[in-house]
């Protein structure tokens, strides 16, 4: 019961941050503008299920260029804030376990960010349907794409954004995280050593190629559905490990007081 | 003045000083380890692409994270002094980091001549960094949240970096591309780009000045 209370509270706190909603709105408008600039053959783009899947996948991949950055930055001050405002002391006075606290906070923040991205994807795809007379099914394909491409990314970045600022200053983490999002997901290994061509890539590249049939470039190796599953499992495992370390760190820190 | 400067330095967390140095050390190490043909790109990436992000990120936290903010506002000091102190210190750290890095690059034998002469080379990082410093400040004050300011800076940086090819092909949009100077350092369009970025920075500085006068928004 405490877990669901915590989750609901975190969800409300996170989704009501007006500043983040405005920033997401600004970049979503820019994203919509770019969509309209594309030389898309609308008659061909929505002619078949495969074509719609491909369009929906690319749209979600495009949202992933910037949305996880906002998500990671927004989540970074959530855990630190509790200590700063003295909420941790109040929570410690209850019988709330640290593992429940971490999991409730994590799921509350992650689900709120996921709701926002689902809202953005729905709004943009409805706009596309309205503008191009694409079938309404395109909205469903978009939702599927955003859950498969952006979902793992959100769960991955939120875990690290909650855990890392416990040992790093928040703003230093936020700057490093922004740099990481480019370095770890989009930078070519031929330029600098990077993890972007490994299963640690969180941009949704694997799902886009393996499930939505989009070939990013001619040099990119083919991706099978097994690779997509492995990519998602690796990201979620890393997120789980980060949360376990976070819980252990809070236990250790509070045992010293 | 001396006391205020000392206070401003102390009000900032120490990461303002160690993070740019740490990243500079990392990029110096990478440049040193890479083959000669890749060293220039690494050096260029640090001063032209990364420094503006660091500058904007720190400036987003320049105003609102001060525990004594209310006390600061209660004094009769003009808003422009607060702007100069808070954003000036970020600019000084970024400038020092860039100049030290260019010195290290020279020691490593990396020629930055493709970026132009000494003064021209400084514009490659100075103009986008100044612009990001001001945008970070405006973002934080408008959203009344340092994290909000940094989220704006982060999104702007990543969108411009990933879509730089698109920006550079658009006649209007390329003028606000932060990385135009480092991507086309000797091109004719760079002057229009740098003037536009400077113009935006000056305009937004006025916005910061006005926002800082509305002190009740931040208390």
Coordinates of C-alpha atoms in Angstrom, one line a residue, chain B residues 7-204:
Chain B
X7 CA 30.7 35.6 -2.3
X8 CA 29.8 34.8 -5.9
X9 CA 32.6 32.3 -6.2
X10 CA 31.6 30.6 -2.9
X11 CA 27.9 30.6 -3.9
X12 CA 28.8 28.4 -6.9
X13 CA 29.4 24.8 -6.2
X14 CA 33.0 23.7 -6.8
X15 CA 31.9 21.6 -9.9
X16 CA 31.9 24.9 -11.9
X17 CA 35.7 24.7 -11.6
X18 CA 36.5 20.9 -11.7
X19 CA 34.0 19.7 -14.3
X20 CA 35.4 21.8 -17.2
X21 CA 38.9 20.9 -16.1
X22 CA 38.1 17.2 -15.9
X23 CA 36.5 17.2 -19.3
X24 CA 39.4 19.1 -20.7
X25 CA 41.8 16.5 -19.3
X26 CA 39.7 13.7 -20.8
X27 CA 39.6 15.2 -24.2
X28 CA 43.4 16.0 -24.0
X29 CA 44.0 12.3 -23.1
X30 CA 41.8 11.1 -26.0
X31 CA 43.4 13.4 -28.4
X32 CA 46.9 12.3 -27.3
X33 CA 45.9 8.6 -27.7
X34 CA 44.3 8.9 -31.1
X35 CA 46.2 8.8 -34.4
X36 CA 47.3 12.2 -35.8
X37 CA 44.6 12.5 -38.4
X38 CA 41.8 12.3 -35.7
X39 CA 43.4 14.6 -33.2
X40 CA 42.2 17.8 -34.8
X41 CA 38.5 16.6 -34.8
X42 CA 38.8 15.8 -31.1
X43 CA 40.2 19.2 -30.3
X44 CA 37.6 20.9 -32.4
X45 CA 34.8 19.0 -30.8
X46 CA 35.9 20.1 -27.3
X47 CA 36.1 23.8 -28.0
X48 CA 33.4 24.1 -30.6
X49 CA 30.8 21.6 -29.5
X50 CA 31.3 20.7 -25.8
X51 CA 32.2 24.1 -24.3
X52 CA 28.9 25.8 -25.2
X53 CA 27.0 22.9 -23.5
X54 CA 29.1 23.3 -20.3
X55 CA 28.7 27.1 -20.4
X56 CA 24.9 26.9 -20.8
X57 CA 24.6 24.2 -18.2
X58 CA 26.4 26.2 -15.5
X59 CA 24.6 29.4 -16.3
X60 CA 21.2 27.7 -15.9
X61 CA 22.2 27.3 -12.2
X62 CA 23.7 30.7 -11.9
X63 CA 20.8 32.6 -10.3
X64 CA 18.3 30.5 -8.5
X65 CA 20.4 28.1 -6.4
X66 CA 21.7 30.7 -4.1
X67 CA 20.5 30.0 -0.5
X68 CA 20.7 33.7 0.2
X69 CA 18.8 34.7 -2.9
X70 CA 16.1 36.6 -0.9
X71 CA 18.8 38.5 1.0
X72 CA 20.5 39.3 -2.3
X73 CA 17.3 40.7 -3.7
X74 CA 16.7 42.8 -0.5
X75 CA 19.8 44.8 -1.2
X76 CA 19.9 47.9 -3.4
X77 CA 22.3 46.4 -6.0
X78 CA 21.3 46.9 -9.6
X79 CA 20.3 43.8 -11.6
X80 CA 23.1 44.2 -14.1
X81 CA 25.7 43.7 -11.4
X82 CA 24.2 40.4 -10.5
X83 CA 24.2 39.4 -14.2
X84 CA 27.9 40.4 -14.6
X85 CA 28.9 38.5 -11.4
X86 CA 26.9 35.4 -12.0
X87 CA 27.3 34.9 -15.7
X88 CA 30.7 36.6 -15.8
X89 CA 32.2 33.9 -13.6
X90 CA 30.9 31.2 -15.9
X91 CA 32.3 33.0 -19.0
X92 CA 35.7 33.4 -17.3
X93 CA 35.9 29.7 -16.4
X94 CA 34.9 28.7 -20.0
X95 CA 37.4 31.1 -21.5
X96 CA 40.2 29.9 -19.2
X97 CA 39.4 26.3 -20.1
X98 CA 39.4 27.0 -23.8
X99 CA 42.7 28.8 -23.7
X100 CA 44.4 26.2 -21.6
X101 CA 43.1 23.5 -23.9
X102 CA 44.4 25.3 -26.9
X103 CA 47.8 25.5 -25.1
X104 CA 47.7 21.7 -24.5
X105 CA 46.7 21.1 -28.1
X106 CA 49.7 23.1 -29.2
X107 CA 51.9 21.0 -26.9
X108 CA 50.5 17.8 -28.4
X109 CA 51.3 19.1 -31.8
X110 CA 47.7 19.5 -32.9
X111 CA 47.3 22.4 -35.3
X112 CA 44.1 24.3 -35.0
X113 CA 44.9 26.4 -38.1
X114 CA 41.9 25.0 -40.0
X115 CA 39.8 27.1 -37.6
X116 CA 41.5 30.3 -38.8
X117 CA 44.0 32.7 -37.1
X118 CA 44.2 33.1 -33.4
X119 CA 41.5 35.7 -33.0
X120 CA 39.2 34.0 -35.5
X121 CA 39.6 30.7 -33.7
X122 CA 38.4 32.3 -30.4
X123 CA 35.1 33.2 -32.1
X124 CA 34.4 29.6 -32.8
X125 CA 33.8 28.8 -29.1
X126 CA 33.3 32.3 -27.7
X127 CA 30.2 33.2 -29.7
X128 CA 28.2 30.0 -29.1
X129 CA 29.3 29.8 -25.5
X130 CA 28.2 33.4 -24.8
X131 CA 24.9 32.7 -26.5
X132 CA 24.4 29.5 -24.4
X133 CA 25.3 31.3 -21.2
X134 CA 22.6 33.8 -21.8
X135 CA 20.0 31.2 -23.0
X136 CA 20.7 29.2 -19.8
X137 CA 20.1 32.2 -17.6
X138 CA 16.9 33.2 -19.5
X139 CA 15.7 29.5 -19.5
X140 CA 16.1 29.2 -15.7
X141 CA 14.5 32.6 -14.9
X142 CA 11.6 32.1 -17.3
X143 CA 10.9 28.6 -16.0
X144 CA 11.8 29.6 -12.4
X145 CA 13.8 26.4 -12.2
X146 CA 17.5 25.7 -12.7
X147 CA 16.7 22.2 -14.0
X148 CA 14.2 23.7 -16.4
X149 CA 16.9 26.0 -17.8
X150 CA 19.3 23.1 -18.1
X151 CA 16.6 20.9 -19.8
X152 CA 16.1 23.7 -22.4
X153 CA 19.9 24.0 -22.9
X154 CA 20.3 20.2 -23.2
X155 CA 17.5 19.8 -25.7
X156 CA 18.6 22.8 -27.8
X157 CA 22.2 21.5 -27.8
X158 CA 21.3 17.9 -28.7
X159 CA 18.8 19.0 -31.4
X160 CA 21.3 21.4 -33.0
X161 CA 24.1 18.8 -32.8
X162 CA 22.1 15.9 -34.3
X163 CA 20.3 18.0 -37.0
X164 CA 23.3 20.3 -37.8
X165 CA 23.2 19.0 -41.4
X166 CA 19.6 20.1 -41.7
X167 CA 20.3 23.5 -40.0
X168 CA 23.3 24.2 -42.2
X169 CA 21.2 23.7 -45.4
X170 CA 18.5 26.1 -44.4
X171 CA 19.2 29.7 -45.3
X172 CA 17.5 31.2 -42.3
X173 CA 17.9 28.5 -39.7
X174 CA 21.7 28.2 -40.2
X175 CA 22.1 31.6 -38.7
X176 CA 21.1 30.3 -35.3
X177 CA 23.2 27.1 -35.5
X178 CA 25.5 27.3 -32.6
X179 CA 28.1 25.1 -34.3
X180 CA 28.2 26.9 -37.6
X181 CA 31.5 28.6 -36.7
X182 CA 33.3 25.4 -35.9
X183 CA 31.8 23.5 -38.9
X184 CA 32.5 26.1 -41.5
X185 CA 35.1 28.3 -39.8
X186 CA 36.3 30.0 -43.0
X187 CA 33.0 30.2 -44.9
X188 CA 31.3 33.4 -45.8
X189 CA 28.1 32.6 -43.9
X190 CA 29.9 32.4 -40.6
X191 CA 29.9 36.2 -40.1
X192 CA 26.1 36.4 -40.4
X193 CA 25.8 33.4 -38.1
X194 CA 28.0 34.9 -35.4
X195 CA 26.4 38.3 -35.7
X196 CA 23.0 36.7 -35.3
X197 CA 24.0 34.7 -32.3
X198 CA 25.6 37.8 -30.7
X199 CA 22.4 39.7 -31.4
X200 CA 20.3 37.0 -29.8
X201 CA 22.7 37.0 -26.8
X202 CA 22.3 40.8 -26.3
X203 CA 18.5 40.7 -26.7
X204 CA 18.3 37.9 -24.1

